[in-house]
CSV table of C-alpha atoms in Angstrom, one decimal:
chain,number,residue,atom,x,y,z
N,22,UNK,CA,18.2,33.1,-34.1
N,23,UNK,CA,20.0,36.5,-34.5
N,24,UNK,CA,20.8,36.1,-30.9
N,25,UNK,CA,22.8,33.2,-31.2
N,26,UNK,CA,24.3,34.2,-34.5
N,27,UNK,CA,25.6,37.4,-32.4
N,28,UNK,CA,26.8,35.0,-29.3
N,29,UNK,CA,28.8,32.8,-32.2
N,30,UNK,CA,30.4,35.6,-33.5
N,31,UNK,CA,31.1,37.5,-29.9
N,32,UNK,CA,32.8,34.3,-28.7
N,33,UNK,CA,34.1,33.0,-32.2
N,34,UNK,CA,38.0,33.5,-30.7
N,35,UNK,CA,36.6,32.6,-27.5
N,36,UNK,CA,37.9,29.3,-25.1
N,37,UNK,CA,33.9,29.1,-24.5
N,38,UNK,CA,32.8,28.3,-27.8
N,39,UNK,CA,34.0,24.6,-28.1
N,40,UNK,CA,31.9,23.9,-24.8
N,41,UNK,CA,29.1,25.6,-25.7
N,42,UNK,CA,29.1,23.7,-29.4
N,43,UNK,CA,29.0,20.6,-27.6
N,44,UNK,CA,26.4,21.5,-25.4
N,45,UNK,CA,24.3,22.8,-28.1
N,46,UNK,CA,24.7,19.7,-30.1
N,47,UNK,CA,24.4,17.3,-27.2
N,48,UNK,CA,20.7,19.3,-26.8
N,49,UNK,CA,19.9,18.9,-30.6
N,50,UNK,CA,20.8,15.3,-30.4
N,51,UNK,CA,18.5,14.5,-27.3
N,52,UNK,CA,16.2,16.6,-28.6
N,53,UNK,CA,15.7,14.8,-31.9
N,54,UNK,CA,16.3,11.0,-30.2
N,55,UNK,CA,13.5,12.1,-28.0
N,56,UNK,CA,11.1,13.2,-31.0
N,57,UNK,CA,12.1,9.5,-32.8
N,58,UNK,CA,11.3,8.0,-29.5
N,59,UNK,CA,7.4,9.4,-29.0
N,60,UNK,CA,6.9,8.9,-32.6
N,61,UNK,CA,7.8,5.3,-32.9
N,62,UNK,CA,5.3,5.0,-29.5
N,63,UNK,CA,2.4,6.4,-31.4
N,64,UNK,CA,2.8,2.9,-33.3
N,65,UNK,CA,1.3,0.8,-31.1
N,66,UNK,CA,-2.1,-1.2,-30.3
N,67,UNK,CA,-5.5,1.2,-30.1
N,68,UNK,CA,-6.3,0.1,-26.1
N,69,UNK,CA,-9.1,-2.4,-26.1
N,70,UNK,CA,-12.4,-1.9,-23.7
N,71,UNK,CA,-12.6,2.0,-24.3
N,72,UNK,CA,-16.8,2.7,-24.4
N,73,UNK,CA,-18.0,6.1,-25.8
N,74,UNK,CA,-21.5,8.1,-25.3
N,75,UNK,CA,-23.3,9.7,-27.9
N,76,UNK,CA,-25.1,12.9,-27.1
N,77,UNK,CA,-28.4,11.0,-27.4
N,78,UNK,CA,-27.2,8.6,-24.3
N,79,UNK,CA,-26.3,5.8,-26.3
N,80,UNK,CA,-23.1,3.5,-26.4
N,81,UNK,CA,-20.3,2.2,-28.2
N,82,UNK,CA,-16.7,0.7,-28.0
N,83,UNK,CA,-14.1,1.2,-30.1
N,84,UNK,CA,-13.5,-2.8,-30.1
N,85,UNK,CA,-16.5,-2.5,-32.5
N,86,UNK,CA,-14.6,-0.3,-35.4
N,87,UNK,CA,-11.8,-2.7,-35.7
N,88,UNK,CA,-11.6,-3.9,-38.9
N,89,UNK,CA,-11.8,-0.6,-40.7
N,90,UNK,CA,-9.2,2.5,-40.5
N,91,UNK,CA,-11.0,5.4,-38.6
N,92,UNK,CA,-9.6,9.0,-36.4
N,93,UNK,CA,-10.6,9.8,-33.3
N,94,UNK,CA,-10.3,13.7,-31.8
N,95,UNK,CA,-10.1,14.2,-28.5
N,96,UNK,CA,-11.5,17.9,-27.3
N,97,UNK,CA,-13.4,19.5,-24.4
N,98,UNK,CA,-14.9,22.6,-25.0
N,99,UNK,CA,-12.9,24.6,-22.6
N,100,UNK,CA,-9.5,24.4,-24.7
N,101,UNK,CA,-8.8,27.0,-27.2
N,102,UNK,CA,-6.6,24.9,-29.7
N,103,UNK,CA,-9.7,22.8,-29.7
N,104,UNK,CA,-12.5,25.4,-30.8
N,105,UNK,CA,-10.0,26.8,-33.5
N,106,UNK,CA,-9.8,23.3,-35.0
N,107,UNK,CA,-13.5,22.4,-34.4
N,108,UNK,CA,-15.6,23.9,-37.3
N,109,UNK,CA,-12.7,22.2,-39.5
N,110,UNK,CA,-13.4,19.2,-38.0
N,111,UNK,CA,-16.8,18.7,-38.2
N,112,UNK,CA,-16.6,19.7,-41.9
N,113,UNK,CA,-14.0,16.9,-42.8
N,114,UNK,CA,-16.0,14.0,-40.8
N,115,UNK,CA,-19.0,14.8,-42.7
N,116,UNK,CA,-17.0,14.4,-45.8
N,117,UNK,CA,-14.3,11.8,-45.0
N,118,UNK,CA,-14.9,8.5,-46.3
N,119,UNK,CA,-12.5,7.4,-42.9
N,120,UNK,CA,-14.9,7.9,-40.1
N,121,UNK,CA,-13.6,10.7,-37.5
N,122,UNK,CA,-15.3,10.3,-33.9
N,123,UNK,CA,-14.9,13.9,-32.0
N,124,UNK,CA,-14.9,12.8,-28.4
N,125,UNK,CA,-15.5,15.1,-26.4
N,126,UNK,CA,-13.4,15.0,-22.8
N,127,UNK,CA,-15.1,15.3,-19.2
N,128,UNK,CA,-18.0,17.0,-20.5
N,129,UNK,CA,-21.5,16.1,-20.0
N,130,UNK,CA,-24.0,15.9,-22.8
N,131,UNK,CA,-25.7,18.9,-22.4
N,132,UNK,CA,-22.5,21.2,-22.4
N,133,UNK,CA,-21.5,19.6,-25.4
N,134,UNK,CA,-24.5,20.2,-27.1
N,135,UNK,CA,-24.8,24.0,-26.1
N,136,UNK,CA,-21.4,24.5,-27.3
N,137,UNK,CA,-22.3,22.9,-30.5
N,138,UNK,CA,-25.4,24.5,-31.3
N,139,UNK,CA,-23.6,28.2,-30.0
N,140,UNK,CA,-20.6,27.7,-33.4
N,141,UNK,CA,-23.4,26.3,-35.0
N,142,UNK,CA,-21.9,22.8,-35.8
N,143,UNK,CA,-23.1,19.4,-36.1
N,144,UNK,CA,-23.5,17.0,-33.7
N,145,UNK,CA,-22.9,13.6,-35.8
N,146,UNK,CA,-20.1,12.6,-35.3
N,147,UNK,CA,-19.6,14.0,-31.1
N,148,UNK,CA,-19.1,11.2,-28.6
N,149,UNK,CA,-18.2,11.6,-25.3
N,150,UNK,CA,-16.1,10.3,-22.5
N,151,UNK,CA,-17.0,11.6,-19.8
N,152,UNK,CA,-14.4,10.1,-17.6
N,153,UNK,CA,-11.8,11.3,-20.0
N,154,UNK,CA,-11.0,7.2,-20.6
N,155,UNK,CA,-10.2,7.0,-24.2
N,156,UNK,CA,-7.2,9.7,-23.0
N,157,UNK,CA,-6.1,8.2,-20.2
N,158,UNK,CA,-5.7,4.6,-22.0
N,159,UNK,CA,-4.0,6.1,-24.9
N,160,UNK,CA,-1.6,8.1,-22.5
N,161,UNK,CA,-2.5,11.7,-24.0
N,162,UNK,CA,-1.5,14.4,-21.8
N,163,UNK,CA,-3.1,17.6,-23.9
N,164,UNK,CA,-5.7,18.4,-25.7
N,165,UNK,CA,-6.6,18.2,-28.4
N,166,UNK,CA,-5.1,15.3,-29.3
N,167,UNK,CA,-6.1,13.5,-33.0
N,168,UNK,CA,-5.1,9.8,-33.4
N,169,UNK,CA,-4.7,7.9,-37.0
N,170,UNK,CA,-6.3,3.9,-36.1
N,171,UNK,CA,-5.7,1.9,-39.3
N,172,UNK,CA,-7.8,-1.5,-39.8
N,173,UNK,CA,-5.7,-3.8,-37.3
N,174,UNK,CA,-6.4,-1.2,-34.9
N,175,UNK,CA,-2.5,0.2,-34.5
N,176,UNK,CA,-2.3,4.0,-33.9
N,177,UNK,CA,-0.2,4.7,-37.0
N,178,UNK,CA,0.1,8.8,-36.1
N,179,UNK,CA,-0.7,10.8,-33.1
N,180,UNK,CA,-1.0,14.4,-33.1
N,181,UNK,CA,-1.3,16.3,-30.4
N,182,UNK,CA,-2.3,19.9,-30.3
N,183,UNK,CA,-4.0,22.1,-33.1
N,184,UNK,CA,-4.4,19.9,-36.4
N,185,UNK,CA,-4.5,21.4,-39.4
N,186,UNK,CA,-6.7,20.7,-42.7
N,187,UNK,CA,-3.3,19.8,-44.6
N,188,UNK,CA,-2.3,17.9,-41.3
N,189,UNK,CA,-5.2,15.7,-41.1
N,190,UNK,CA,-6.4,15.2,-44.7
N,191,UNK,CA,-2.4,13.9,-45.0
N,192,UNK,CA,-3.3,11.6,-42.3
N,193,UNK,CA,-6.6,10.4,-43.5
N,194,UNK,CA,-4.6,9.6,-46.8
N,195,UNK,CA,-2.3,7.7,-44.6
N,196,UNK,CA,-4.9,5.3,-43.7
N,197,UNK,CA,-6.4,4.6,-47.0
């Protein structure tokens, strides 16, 4: 910031100031129409036929929790952003009246579960996918990524990177 405050004033009388102005607001424009842009495509239909794993070997599709708002969090173990956000998680889908599915990405049951029982967190609400599916149909291209589903089963919010606490009890709220 003091940079450019230094550049406006250095080139205030300057021929390249106009240009650079421009420039500068062409970037803020394009940079906001494309933040409007993927948020209005976080809008759109949960993708139907995506089956999960619980830790236990089990099943079940998210076709079945339509019908009811839910979140799901998508995490691998490996990813930094994702253990930082973790312990918090857990906490607030033991609480939340809105279901929250951690599901796990590319991971196999027993890594999951050693990772778990290493931070000491529960395993209640873990799924997996170990094929990384559920990302790959809802086009997320980092992790972690935490999507809001309300009861028609429309993403209303996705969030991708480190959630907060604030962040995601706001988007819980959301779906009420």
């Amino acid at each position: 910031m003091s940079a450019a405050i230094v550049l406006v004033i250095s080139l205030r009388r300057s021929r390249a100031l106009p240009p650079l102005g421009l420039a500068f607001m062409g970037c803020a424009g394009a940079a906001l129409a494309a933040t409007a842009l993927f948020l209005a495509s976080a809008q759109r239909p949960l993708p139907q036929g995506v089956v999960l794993q619980s830790l236990d070997g089990g099943t079940s599709s998210l076709d079945d929790r339509m019908g009811k708002p839910f979140v799901i969090n998508l995490w691998a173990t490996w990813c930094p952003p994702c253990q930082r956000e973790m312990p918090m998680m857990v906490t607030e889908a033991a609480r939340s009246p809105v279901p929250i599915l951690l599901v796990n990405q590319g991971e196999d049951a027993a890594k999951v579960r050693a990772w778990l029982d290493g931070k000491h967190l529960g395993s209640t609400d873990v799924h997996l996918d170990p094929n990384q599916n559920a990302a790959a149909a809802i086009g997320s291209a980092g992790l972690p990524a935490t999507l809001f589903v309300d009861s028609k089963g429309v993403i209303r919010v996705l969030h991708v990177g480190e959630i907060s606490r604030a962040a995601l009890l706001a988007g819980l709220r959301g779906l009420e």
